[in-house]
Amino acid sequence: MIEHGPLLERLLAGQSICAVTDEEAFRRLQDEVTREELNHYLRPLNRRIAQSQDGTVFFLAYQELTTEARENLSREFKQTIQSLLPLLEWMQLVQECLGRDSALSAGDTIKLQEFLLKTEDNQSLRLRLGQLASDRYFKSASDNLDTQLKLIFKRLKENGYLFQPHKDRQFYVVTGKIEQLIELVRFIKDEESLPLEQESEQESLF
């Protein structure tokens, strides 16, 4: 189990593991025997290895929904809901700016400079990006488009939605964590209780 120590620490810290962020760790988690070993260790902690429906990302889930687990999930859910609208708006902007036909998925690449060029000559997109950057999730106080965009991408990288392979290049790869976000939205929709004021604007994403 010592060999899996660093991986367990990352999972217990709330990290998501996908082929984009850590191909070796992702490959290990794809092995059923390894998952069984990890689950055996995690069971006393009421945790288990879970994965997204499309299999692109692994993360920890509760083994049993105890009272404590439900309370923790409720807090996590409220925090996620607060970031949901700005994240969905960002996905919508990427889709429109870069001419994508479908929602972002793990492995998609985004060049910040290309995004900037597509946005700066479009007044509507500039306005929406400015509003997005000033959202409390991104917390930008700048009126400069380049600064706003870099802050947005930095925040998304910090929260695990984007991976930057080279620190000196503004080139990003979408991680599997985006699939967790999309599954959450679909779950809320299935429950017919989506707490989003702008649901209709994001409908095409899903």
PDB file of N, CA, C and O in Angstrom, residues 47-100:
ATOM      1  N   ARG A  47     -14.871   5.699   2.350  1.00  0.00           N
ATOM      2  CA  ARG A  47     -14.598   6.225   1.020  1.00  0.00           C
ATOM      3  C   ARG A  47     -14.404   5.069   0.041  1.00  0.00           C
ATOM      4  O   ARG A  47     -14.129   3.943   0.425  1.00  0.00           O
ATOM      5  N   ARG A  48     -14.534   5.384  -1.235  1.00  0.00           N
ATOM      6  CA  ARG A  48     -14.298   4.407  -2.295  1.00  0.00           C
ATOM      7  C   ARG A  48     -13.880   5.141  -3.561  1.00  0.00           C
ATOM      8  O   ARG A  48     -14.150   6.334  -3.728  1.00  0.00           O
ATOM      9  N   ILE A  49     -13.209   4.416  -4.457  1.00  0.00           N
ATOM     10  CA  ILE A  49     -12.827   4.982  -5.741  1.00  0.00           C
ATOM     11  C   ILE A  49     -14.054   5.015  -6.649  1.00  0.00           C
ATOM     12  O   ILE A  49     -14.747   4.023  -6.806  1.00  0.00           O
ATOM     13  N   ALA A  50     -14.312   6.160  -7.234  1.00  0.00           N
ATOM     14  CA  ALA A  50     -15.431   6.300  -8.177  1.00  0.00           C
ATOM     15  C   ALA A  50     -14.896   6.892  -9.470  1.00  0.00           C
ATOM     16  O   ALA A  50     -13.783   7.415  -9.520  1.00  0.00           O
ATOM     17  N   GLN A  51     -15.677   6.788 -10.526  1.00  0.00           N
ATOM     18  CA  GLN A  51     -15.275   7.378 -11.790  1.00  0.00           C
ATOM     19  C   GLN A  51     -16.480   7.957 -12.523  1.00  0.00           C
ATOM     20  O   GLN A  51     -17.625   7.597 -12.250  1.00  0.00           O
ATOM     21  N   SER A  52     -16.202   8.859 -13.431  1.00  0.00           N
ATOM     22  CA  SER A  52     -17.278   9.482 -14.201  1.00  0.00           C
ATOM     23  C   SER A  52     -17.919   8.450 -15.113  1.00  0.00           C
ATOM     24  O   SER A  52     -17.352   7.390 -15.378  1.00  0.00           O
ATOM     25  N   GLN A  53     -19.096   8.770 -15.595  1.00  0.00           N
ATOM     26  CA  GLN A  53     -19.848   7.841 -16.439  1.00  0.00           C
ATOM     27  C   GLN A  53     -19.082   7.456 -17.696  1.00  0.00           C
ATOM     28  O   GLN A  53     -19.151   6.324 -18.153  1.00  0.00           O
ATOM     29  N   ASP A  54     -18.318   8.404 -18.237  1.00  0.00           N
ATOM     30  CA  ASP A  54     -17.562   8.105 -19.455  1.00  0.00           C
ATOM     31  C   ASP A  54     -16.168   7.539 -19.161  1.00  0.00           C
ATOM     32  O   ASP A  54     -15.399   7.258 -20.075  1.00  0.00           O
ATOM     33  N   GLY A  55     -15.846   7.388 -17.873  1.00  0.00           N
ATOM     34  CA  GLY A  55     -14.590   6.763 -17.487  1.00  0.00           C
ATOM     35  C   GLY A  55     -13.350   7.612 -17.655  1.00  0.00           C
ATOM     36  O   GLY A  55     -12.228   7.104 -17.599  1.00  0.00           O
ATOM     37  N   THR A  56     -13.500   8.923 -17.822  1.00  0.00           N
ATOM     38  CA  THR A  56     -12.332   9.768 -18.086  1.00  0.00           C
ATOM     39  C   THR A  56     -11.692  10.343 -16.823  1.00  0.00           C
ATOM     40  O   THR A  56     -10.619  10.939 -16.895  1.00  0.00           O
ATOM     41  N   VAL A  57     -12.325  10.159 -15.662  1.00  0.00           N
ATOM     42  CA  VAL A  57     -11.766  10.740 -14.444  1.00  0.00           C
ATOM     43  C   VAL A  57     -12.139   9.890 -13.229  1.00  0.00           C
ATOM     44  O   VAL A  57     -13.246   9.352 -13.149  1.00  0.00           O
ATOM     45  N   PHE A  58     -11.177   9.763 -12.295  1.00  0.00           N
ATOM     46  CA  PHE A  58     -11.388   9.045 -11.043  1.00  0.00           C
ATOM     47  C   PHE A  58     -11.363  10.040  -9.882  1.00  0.00           C
ATOM     48  O   PHE A  58     -10.634  11.037  -9.920  1.00  0.00           O
ATOM     49  N   PHE A  59     -12.128   9.732  -8.839  1.00  0.00           N
ATOM     50  CA  PHE A  59     -12.190  10.588  -7.659  1.00  0.00           C
ATOM     51  C   PHE A  59     -12.747   9.754  -6.514  1.00  0.00           C
ATOM     52  O   PHE A  59     -13.132   8.595  -6.704  1.00  0.00           O
ATOM     53  N   LEU A  60     -12.789  10.324  -5.332  1.00  0.00           N
ATOM     54  CA  LEU A  60     -13.327   9.600  -4.185  1.00  0.00           C
ATOM     55  C   LEU A  60     -14.800   9.926  -3.966  1.00  0.00           C
ATOM     56  O   LEU A  60     -15.225  11.061  -4.149  1.00  0.00           O
ATOM     57  N   ALA A  61     -15.535   8.907  -3.559  1.00  0.00           N
ATOM     58  CA  ALA A  61     -16.947   9.071  -3.194  1.00  0.00           C
ATOM     59  C   ALA A  61     -17.152   8.368  -1.849  1.00  0.00           C
ATOM     60  O   ALA A  61     -16.275   7.637  -1.386  1.00  0.00           O
ATOM     61  N   TYR A  62     -18.281   8.613  -1.233  1.00  0.00           N
ATOM     62  CA  TYR A  62     -18.569   7.951   0.030  1.00  0.00           C
ATOM     63  C   TYR A  62     -19.022   6.519  -0.210  1.00  0.00           C
ATOM     64  O   TYR A  62     -19.753   6.233  -1.156  1.00  0.00           O
ATOM     65  N   GLN A  63     -18.607   5.633   0.703  1.00  0.00           N
ATOM     66  CA  GLN A  63     -19.018   4.235   0.636  1.00  0.00           C
ATOM     67  C   GLN A  63     -20.487   4.108   1.044  1.00  0.00           C
ATOM     68  O   GLN A  63     -21.274   3.447   0.391  1.00  0.00           O
ATOM     69  N   GLU A  64     -20.836   4.781   2.137  1.00  0.00           N
ATOM     70  CA  GLU A  64     -22.204   4.791   2.633  1.00  0.00           C
ATOM     71  C   GLU A  64     -22.604   6.231   2.947  1.00  0.00           C
ATOM     72  O   GLU A  64     -21.795   7.012   3.453  1.00  0.00           O
ATOM     73  N   LEU A  65     -23.850   6.567   2.665  1.00  0.00           N
ATOM     74  CA  LEU A  65     -24.330   7.917   2.929  1.00  0.00           C
ATOM     75  C   LEU A  65     -24.825   8.026   4.372  1.00  0.00           C
ATOM     76  O   LEU A  65     -26.017   8.035   4.656  1.00  0.00           O
ATOM     77  N   THR A  66     -23.876   8.116   5.293  1.00  0.00           N
ATOM     78  CA  THR A  66     -24.195   8.312   6.700  1.00  0.00           C
ATOM     79  C   THR A  66     -24.646   9.755   6.913  1.00  0.00           C
ATOM     80  O   THR A  66     -24.568  10.594   6.003  1.00  0.00           O
ATOM     81  N   THR A  67     -25.083  10.062   8.131  1.00  0.00           N
ATOM     82  CA  THR A  67     -25.501  11.430   8.443  1.00  0.00           C
ATOM     83  C   THR A  67     -24.359  12.409   8.238  1.00  0.00           C
ATOM     84  O   THR A  67     -24.528  13.485   7.652  1.00  0.00           O
ATOM     85  N   GLU A  68     -23.171  12.026   8.690  1.00  0.00           N
ATOM     86  CA  GLU A  68     -21.996  12.888   8.527  1.00  0.00           C
ATOM     87  C   GLU A  68     -21.658  13.072   7.045  1.00  0.00           C
ATOM     88  O   GLU A  68     -21.331  14.179   6.603  1.00  0.00           O
ATOM     89  N   ALA A  69     -21.750  11.980   6.285  1.00  0.00           N
ATOM     90  CA  ALA A  69     -21.455  12.045   4.852  1.00  0.00           C
ATOM     91  C   ALA A  69     -22.435  12.967   4.147  1.00  0.00           C
ATOM     92  O   ALA A  69     -22.053  13.766   3.279  1.00  0.00           O
ATOM     93  N   ARG A  70     -23.710  12.874   4.509  1.00  0.00           N
ATOM     94  CA  ARG A  70     -24.731  13.727   3.889  1.00  0.00           C
ATOM     95  C   ARG A  70     -24.471  15.203   4.199  1.00  0.00           C
ATOM     96  O   ARG A  70     -24.649  16.070   3.348  1.00  0.00           O
ATOM     97  N   GLU A  71     -24.052  15.493   5.428  1.00  0.00           N
ATOM     98  CA  GLU A  71     -23.764  16.877   5.814  1.00  0.00           C
ATOM     99  C   GLU A  71     -22.573  17.410   5.019  1.00  0.00           C
ATOM    100  O   GLU A  71     -22.592  18.555   4.545  1.00  0.00           O
ATOM    101  N   ASN A  72     -21.529  16.571   4.875  1.00  0.00           N
ATOM    102  CA  ASN A  72     -20.349  16.985   4.101  1.00  0.00           C
ATOM    103  C   ASN A  72     -20.709  17.199   2.639  1.00  0.00           C
ATOM    104  O   ASN A  72     -20.270  18.170   2.010  1.00  0.00           O
ATOM    105  N   LEU A  73     -21.512  16.290   2.095  1.00  0.00           N
ATOM    106  CA  LEU A  73     -21.930  16.409   0.699  1.00  0.00           C
ATOM    107  C   LEU A  73     -22.766  17.661   0.479  1.00  0.00           C
ATOM    108  O   LEU A  73     -22.658  18.318  -0.551  1.00  0.00           O
ATOM    109  N   SER A  74     -23.599  17.979   1.452  1.00  0.00           N
ATOM    110  CA  SER A  74     -24.443  19.169   1.347  1.00  0.00           C
ATOM    111  C   SER A  74     -23.583  20.428   1.277  1.00  0.00           C
ATOM    112  O   SER A  74     -23.841  21.322   0.470  1.00  0.00           O
ATOM    113  N   ARG A  75     -22.541  20.502   2.113  1.00  0.00           N
ATOM    114  CA  ARG A  75     -21.642  21.658   2.098  1.00  0.00           C
ATOM    115  C   ARG A  75     -20.893  21.746   0.771  1.00  0.00           C
ATOM    116  O   ARG A  75     -20.771  22.816   0.181  1.00  0.00           O
ATOM    117  N   GLU A  76     -20.382  20.600   0.315  1.00  0.00           N
ATOM    118  CA  GLU A  76     -19.652  20.565  -0.954  1.00  0.00           C
ATOM    119  C   GLU A  76     -20.561  20.955  -2.115  1.00  0.00           C
ATOM    120  O   GLU A  76     -20.142  21.656  -3.042  1.00  0.00           O
ATOM    121  N   PHE A  77     -21.792  20.483  -2.062  1.00  0.00           N
ATOM    122  CA  PHE A  77     -22.748  20.773  -3.121  1.00  0.00           C
ATOM    123  C   PHE A  77     -23.038  22.266  -3.210  1.00  0.00           C
ATOM    124  O   PHE A  77     -23.061  22.856  -4.298  1.00  0.00           O
ATOM    125  N   LYS A  78     -23.212  22.916  -2.052  1.00  0.00           N
ATOM    126  CA  LYS A  78     -23.492  24.343  -2.026  1.00  0.00           C
ATOM    127  C   LYS A  78     -22.315  25.137  -2.597  1.00  0.00           C
ATOM    128  O   LYS A  78     -22.507  26.113  -3.325  1.00  0.00           O
ATOM    129  N   GLN A  79     -21.092  24.703  -2.266  1.00  0.00           N
ATOM    130  CA  GLN A  79     -19.909  25.382  -2.782  1.00  0.00           C
ATOM    131  C   GLN A  79     -19.815  25.229  -4.300  1.00  0.00           C
ATOM    132  O   GLN A  79     -19.466  26.172  -5.018  1.00  0.00           O
ATOM    133  N   THR A  80     -20.130  24.023  -4.783  1.00  0.00           N
ATOM    134  CA  THR A  80     -20.070  23.763  -6.221  1.00  0.00           C
ATOM    135  C   THR A  80     -21.121  24.561  -6.968  1.00  0.00           C
ATOM    136  O   THR A  80     -20.861  25.108  -8.046  1.00  0.00           O
ATOM    137  N   ILE A  81     -22.320  24.646  -6.399  1.00  0.00           N
ATOM    138  CA  ILE A  81     -23.410  25.388  -7.032  1.00  0.00           C
ATOM    139  C   ILE A  81     -23.026  26.849  -7.223  1.00  0.00           C
ATOM    140  O   ILE A  81     -23.346  27.461  -8.241  1.00  0.00           O
ATOM    141  N   GLN A  82     -22.294  27.422  -6.262  1.00  0.00           N
ATOM    142  CA  GLN A  82     -21.882  28.827  -6.357  1.00  0.00           C
ATOM    143  C   GLN A  82     -20.969  29.071  -7.556  1.00  0.00           C
ATOM    144  O   GLN A  82     -20.938  30.168  -8.115  1.00  0.00           O
ATOM    145  N   SER A  83     -20.207  28.038  -7.943  1.00  0.00           N
ATOM    146  CA  SER A  83     -19.283  28.199  -9.068  1.00  0.00           C
ATOM    147  C   SER A  83     -19.873  27.709 -10.380  1.00  0.00           C
ATOM    148  O   SER A  83     -19.271  27.881 -11.436  1.00  0.00           O
ATOM    149  N   LEU A  84     -21.066  27.135 -10.319  1.00  0.00           N
ATOM    150  CA  LEU A  84     -21.651  26.497 -11.495  1.00  0.00           C
ATOM    151  C   LEU A  84     -21.936  27.470 -12.638  1.00  0.00           C
ATOM    152  O   LEU A  84     -21.534  27.242 -13.785  1.00  0.00           O
ATOM    153  N   LEU A  85     -22.612  28.567 -12.339  1.00  0.00           N
ATOM    154  CA  LEU A  85     -22.970  29.524 -13.391  1.00  0.00           C
ATOM    155  C   LEU A  85     -21.756  30.106 -14.117  1.00  0.00           C
ATOM    156  O   LEU A  85     -21.720  30.094 -15.350  1.00  0.00           O
ATOM    157  N   PRO A  86     -20.743  30.607 -13.386  1.00  0.00           N
ATOM    158  CA  PRO A  86     -19.573  31.140 -14.100  1.00  0.00           C
ATOM    159  C   PRO A  86     -18.839  30.075 -14.926  1.00  0.00           C
ATOM    160  O   PRO A  86     -18.348  30.377 -16.011  1.00  0.00           O
ATOM    161  N   LEU A  87     -18.792  28.849 -14.429  1.00  0.00           N
ATOM    162  CA  LEU A  87     -18.128  27.785 -15.179  1.00  0.00           C
ATOM    163  C   LEU A  87     -18.897  27.433 -16.451  1.00  0.00           C
ATOM    164  O   LEU A  87     -18.304  27.233 -17.517  1.00  0.00           O
ATOM    165  N   LEU A  88     -20.203  27.399 -16.359  1.00  0.00           N
ATOM    166  CA  LEU A  88     -21.020  27.104 -17.536  1.00  0.00           C
ATOM    167  C   LEU A  88     -20.954  28.243 -18.552  1.00  0.00           C
ATOM    168  O   LEU A  88     -20.924  28.005 -19.764  1.00  0.00           O
ATOM    169  N   GLU A  89     -20.909  29.468 -18.057  1.00  0.00           N
ATOM    170  CA  GLU A  89     -20.789  30.615 -18.961  1.00  0.00           C
ATOM    171  C   GLU A  89     -19.437  30.585 -19.675  1.00  0.00           C
ATOM    172  O   GLU A  89     -19.344  30.887 -20.873  1.00  0.00           O
ATOM    173  N   TRP A  90     -18.393  30.205 -18.948  1.00  0.00           N
ATOM    174  CA  TRP A  90     -17.074  30.095 -19.570  1.00  0.00           C
ATOM    175  C   TRP A  90     -17.086  29.028 -20.672  1.00  0.00           C
ATOM    176  O   TRP A  90     -16.558  29.244 -21.766  1.00  0.00           O
ATOM    177  N   MET A  91     -17.710  27.889 -20.387  1.00  0.00           N
ATOM    178  CA  MET A  91     -17.798  26.827 -21.388  1.00  0.00           C
ATOM    179  C   MET A  91     -18.558  27.310 -22.622  1.00  0.00           C
ATOM    180  O   MET A  91     -18.195  27.003 -23.759  1.00  0.00           O
ATOM    181  N   GLN A  92     -19.614  28.080 -22.386  1.00  0.00           N
ATOM    182  CA  GLN A  92     -20.406  28.624 -23.491  1.00  0.00           C
ATOM    183  C   GLN A  92     -19.578  29.602 -24.332  1.00  0.00           C
ATOM    184  O   GLN A  92     -19.636  29.587 -25.572  1.00  0.00           O
ATOM    185  N   LEU A  93     -18.794  30.432 -23.659  1.00  0.00           N
ATOM    186  CA  LEU A  93     -17.948  31.395 -24.362  1.00  0.00           C
ATOM    187  C   LEU A  93     -16.895  30.689 -25.215  1.00  0.00           C
ATOM    188  O   LEU A  93     -16.635  31.091 -26.349  1.00  0.00           O
ATOM    189  N   VAL A  94     -16.292  29.653 -24.679  1.00  0.00           N
ATOM    190  CA  VAL A  94     -15.295  28.889 -25.429  1.00  0.00           C
ATOM    191  C   VAL A  94     -15.936  28.289 -26.675  1.00  0.00           C
ATOM    192  O   VAL A  94     -15.382  28.340 -27.774  1.00  0.00           O
ATOM    193  N   GLN A  95     -17.110  27.744 -26.475  1.00  0.00           N
ATOM    194  CA  GLN A  95     -17.831  27.104 -27.581  1.00  0.00           C
ATOM    195  C   GLN A  95     -18.125  28.119 -28.693  1.00  0.00           C
ATOM    196  O   GLN A  95     -17.945  27.828 -29.875  1.00  0.00           O
ATOM    197  N   GLU A  96     -18.547  29.318 -28.312  1.00  0.00           N
ATOM    198  CA  GLU A  96     -18.887  30.349 -29.293  1.00  0.00           C
ATOM    199  C   GLU A  96     -17.644  30.962 -29.935  1.00  0.00           C
ATOM    200  O   GLU A  96     -17.588  31.145 -31.157  1.00  0.00           O
ATOM    201  N   CYS A  97     -16.649  31.281 -29.108  1.00  0.00           N
ATOM    202  CA  CYS A  97     -15.441  31.940 -29.615  1.00  0.00           C
ATOM    203  C   CYS A  97     -14.652  31.056 -30.574  1.00  0.00           C
ATOM    204  O   CYS A  97     -14.143  31.521 -31.590  1.00  0.00           O
ATOM    205  N   LEU A  98     -14.538  29.792 -30.242  1.00  0.00           N
ATOM    206  CA  LEU A  98     -13.706  28.887 -31.024  1.00  0.00           C
ATOM    207  C   LEU A  98     -14.499  28.055 -32.018  1.00  0.00           C
ATOM    208  O   LEU A  98     -13.950  27.163 -32.671  1.00  0.00           O
ATOM    209  N   GLY A  99     -15.815  28.325 -32.113  1.00  0.00           N
ATOM    210  CA  GLY A  99     -16.634  27.652 -33.112  1.00  0.00           C
ATOM    211  C   GLY A  99     -16.802  26.162 -32.904  1.00  0.00           C
ATOM    212  O   GLY A  99     -16.866  25.385 -33.871  1.00  0.00           O
ATOM    213  N   ARG A 100     -16.874  25.741 -31.662  1.00  0.00           N
ATOM    214  CA  ARG A 100     -17.054  24.317 -31.366  1.00  0.00           C
ATOM    215  C   ARG A 100     -18.526  23.940 -31.473  1.00  0.00           C
ATOM    216  O   ARG A 100     -19.402  24.715 -31.115  1.00  0.00           O
TER     217      ARG A 100
END
